[in-house]
Amino acid sequence: MAKSLRTQVLDFIAKKYRVYGDKPWCNDPEFVVVRHSDNRKWFGLIMPVPREKLKLSGVGNVDVINIKADPVIIGSFKKQSGILPAWHMNKASWVTVLLDGTVPMSDIEFLISVSYDLTKNKSKIKK
């Protein structure tokens, strides 16, 4: 049986960053936050969202991941099918990516890597 895209994304994050999602809301056990272990900043939120809330056709929920994106490249990615303005996050610096097969896994991995880098602790340069 093929793994869901949600599972593939969580496996990628665990393997590359040694980060395992947590479920901070008891009432929403399907919401998974991935965050840095040192600064606790989120670099992703995986959740089911009703299609109508995203203005998508069809009924029911669709799994998505909200990830931080570089404002310089955010505009070009939002033109891609399956990448939307962030749902319930700052739309200037976050995007919502559908986990329904619309966006290739390679693009999802790239965007997660960007989000991870944007949210990690900044190294201080000593003079």
mmCIF file of C-alpha atoms in Angstrom:
data_model
loop_
_atom_site.group_PDB
_atom_site.id
_atom_site.type_symbol
_atom_site.label_atom_id
_atom_site.label_comp_id
_atom_site.label_asym_id
_atom_site.label_seq_id
_atom_site.Cartn_x
_atom_site.Cartn_y
_atom_site.Cartn_z
ATOM 1 C CA MET A 1 0.000 0.000 0.000
ATOM 2 C CA ALA A 2 1.353 3.424 -0.951
ATOM 3 C CA LYS A 3 2.108 5.912 1.814
ATOM 4 C CA SER A 4 -0.029 9.024 1.980
ATOM 5 C CA LEU A 5 1.669 12.268 1.018
ATOM 6 C CA ARG A 6 1.216 13.413 4.619
ATOM 7 C CA THR A 7 3.234 10.389 5.788
ATOM 8 C CA GLN A 8 5.872 10.941 3.086
ATOM 9 C CA VAL A 9 6.298 14.557 4.205
ATOM 10 C CA LEU A 10 6.625 13.586 7.874
ATOM 11 C CA ASP A 11 9.117 10.836 6.923
ATOM 12 C CA PHE A 12 11.168 13.351 4.901
ATOM 13 C CA ILE A 13 11.262 15.807 7.832
ATOM 14 C CA ALA A 14 12.223 13.066 10.307
ATOM 15 C CA LYS A 15 14.993 11.746 8.074
ATOM 16 C CA LYS A 16 16.461 15.094 6.995
ATOM 17 C CA TYR A 17 16.057 17.136 10.193
ATOM 18 C CA ARG A 18 15.498 14.523 12.908
ATOM 19 C CA VAL A 19 12.315 16.364 13.804
ATOM 20 C CA TYR A 20 9.168 14.492 14.722
ATOM 21 C CA GLY A 21 5.883 16.318 14.626
ATOM 22 C CA ASP A 22 3.944 17.013 17.752
ATOM 23 C CA LYS A 23 0.216 17.359 18.261
ATOM 24 C CA PRO A 24 -0.284 20.397 20.493
ATOM 25 C CA TRP A 25 -4.086 20.479 20.365
ATOM 26 C CA CYS A 26 -6.049 17.688 22.008
ATOM 27 C CA ASN A 27 -9.198 18.686 20.098
ATOM 28 C CA ASP A 28 -7.388 18.472 16.749
ATOM 29 C CA PRO A 29 -5.227 15.317 16.806
ATOM 30 C CA GLU A 30 -4.705 15.436 13.040
ATOM 31 C CA PHE A 31 -2.882 18.789 13.312
ATOM 32 C CA VAL A 32 0.882 18.156 13.398
ATOM 33 C CA VAL A 33 3.408 20.902 14.116
ATOM 34 C CA VAL A 34 7.035 20.499 13.079
ATOM 35 C CA ARG A 35 9.428 22.785 14.893
ATOM 36 C CA HIS A 36 13.096 23.272 15.595
ATOM 37 C CA SER A 37 14.313 21.490 18.691
ATOM 38 C CA ASP A 38 16.507 24.407 19.799
ATOM 39 C CA ASN A 39 14.342 27.521 19.327
ATOM 40 C CA ARG A 40 10.937 25.752 19.132
ATOM 41 C CA LYS A 41 9.966 27.844 16.078
ATOM 42 C CA TRP A 42 7.534 26.222 13.714
ATOM 43 C CA PHE A 43 8.643 25.511 10.172
ATOM 44 C CA GLY A 44 5.528 23.591 9.249
ATOM 45 C CA LEU A 45 1.981 22.774 10.218
ATOM 46 C CA ILE A 46 0.258 19.773 8.646
ATOM 47 C CA MET A 47 -3.520 19.678 8.939
ATOM 48 C CA PRO A 48 -6.736 18.710 7.213
ATOM 49 C CA VAL A 49 -8.678 21.736 5.951
ATOM 50 C CA PRO A 50 -12.192 21.767 4.509
ATOM 51 C CA ARG A 51 -11.939 22.255 0.743
ATOM 52 C CA GLU A 52 -14.479 25.082 0.777
ATOM 53 C CA LYS A 53 -12.289 27.093 3.214
ATOM 54 C CA LEU A 54 -9.532 27.014 0.592
ATOM 55 C CA LYS A 55 -12.031 27.803 -2.173
ATOM 56 C CA LEU A 56 -11.408 24.407 -3.786
ATOM 57 C CA SER A 57 -14.007 22.354 -5.571
ATOM 58 C CA GLY A 58 -15.293 19.156 -4.066
ATOM 59 C CA VAL A 59 -16.374 18.222 -0.587
ATOM 60 C CA GLY A 60 -14.529 17.075 2.500
ATOM 61 C CA ASN A 61 -11.074 17.856 3.783
ATOM 62 C CA VAL A 62 -7.715 18.026 2.062
ATOM 63 C CA ASP A 63 -4.393 17.620 3.856
ATOM 64 C CA VAL A 64 -2.121 20.656 3.595
ATOM 65 C CA ILE A 65 1.155 21.896 5.001
ATOM 66 C CA ASN A 66 1.664 25.531 5.919
ATOM 67 C CA ILE A 67 5.284 26.522 5.497
ATOM 68 C CA LYS A 68 7.251 29.737 5.777
ATOM 69 C CA ALA A 69 8.481 31.015 2.438
ATOM 70 C CA ASP A 70 10.930 33.659 1.310
ATOM 71 C CA PRO A 71 8.841 36.698 0.294
ATOM 72 C CA VAL A 72 11.109 37.098 -2.751
ATOM 73 C CA ILE A 73 10.079 33.722 -4.175
ATOM 74 C CA ILE A 74 6.618 33.419 -2.657
ATOM 75 C CA GLY A 75 4.919 35.152 -5.602
ATOM 76 C CA SER A 76 6.292 32.763 -8.185
ATOM 77 C CA PHE A 77 5.319 29.709 -6.140
ATOM 78 C CA LYS A 78 1.781 30.989 -5.585
ATOM 79 C CA LYS A 79 1.343 30.843 -9.366
ATOM 80 C CA GLN A 80 1.879 27.075 -9.205
ATOM 81 C CA SER A 81 -1.171 24.876 -8.935
ATOM 82 C CA GLY A 82 -1.559 23.492 -5.413
ATOM 83 C CA ILE A 83 0.248 26.341 -3.646
ATOM 84 C CA LEU A 84 -2.096 28.863 -2.065
ATOM 85 C CA PRO A 85 -1.953 31.923 0.150
ATOM 86 C CA ALA A 86 -1.479 30.711 3.711
ATOM 87 C CA TRP A 87 -4.573 29.512 5.502
ATOM 88 C CA HIS A 88 -4.674 30.911 9.054
ATOM 89 C CA MET A 89 -1.104 32.261 8.841
ATOM 90 C CA ASN A 90 0.582 35.457 7.679
ATOM 91 C CA LYS A 91 0.019 35.467 3.926
ATOM 92 C CA ALA A 92 3.085 37.661 3.331
ATOM 93 C CA SER A 93 5.506 35.040 4.573
ATOM 94 C CA TRP A 94 3.674 31.683 4.657
ATOM 95 C CA VAL A 95 2.041 29.497 2.007
ATOM 96 C CA THR A 96 -0.344 26.562 2.109
ATOM 97 C CA VAL A 97 0.692 23.571 0.014
ATOM 98 C CA LEU A 98 -1.869 20.919 -0.898
ATOM 99 C CA LEU A 99 -0.831 17.381 -0.006
ATOM 100 C CA ASP A 100 -3.077 15.782 -2.600
ATOM 101 C CA GLY A 101 -0.527 15.050 -5.339
ATOM 102 C CA THR A 102 -0.962 18.406 -7.097
ATOM 103 C CA VAL A 103 2.500 19.598 -6.029
ATOM 104 C CA PRO A 104 5.451 17.284 -6.752
ATOM 105 C CA MET A 105 7.204 15.890 -3.674
ATOM 106 C CA SER A 106 10.476 17.461 -4.858
ATOM 107 C CA ASP A 107 8.884 20.930 -4.713
ATOM 108 C CA ILE A 108 7.398 20.190 -1.283
ATOM 109 C CA GLU A 109 10.820 19.081 -0.017
ATOM 110 C CA PHE A 110 12.416 22.263 -1.409
ATOM 111 C CA LEU A 111 9.803 24.481 0.240
ATOM 112 C CA ILE A 112 10.171 22.663 3.566
ATOM 113 C CA SER A 113 13.950 23.185 3.371
ATOM 114 C CA VAL A 114 13.441 26.911 2.746
ATOM 115 C CA SER A 115 11.032 27.108 5.682
ATOM 116 C CA TYR A 116 13.470 25.243 7.925
ATOM 117 C CA ASP A 117 16.298 27.627 7.013
ATOM 118 C CA LEU A 118 14.144 30.735 7.460
ATOM 119 C CA THR A 119 13.091 29.714 10.961
ATOM 120 C CA LYS A 120 16.352 28.362 12.386
ATOM 121 C CA ASN A 121 18.476 30.276 14.869
ATOM 122 C CA LYS A 122 20.565 32.901 13.174
ATOM 123 C CA SER A 123 24.269 32.562 13.851
ATOM 124 C CA LYS A 124 25.838 35.607 15.395
ATOM 125 C CA ILE A 125 28.988 36.846 13.734
ATOM 126 C CA LYS A 126 31.606 38.091 16.200
ATOM 127 C CA LYS A 127 33.800 40.969 15.164
#
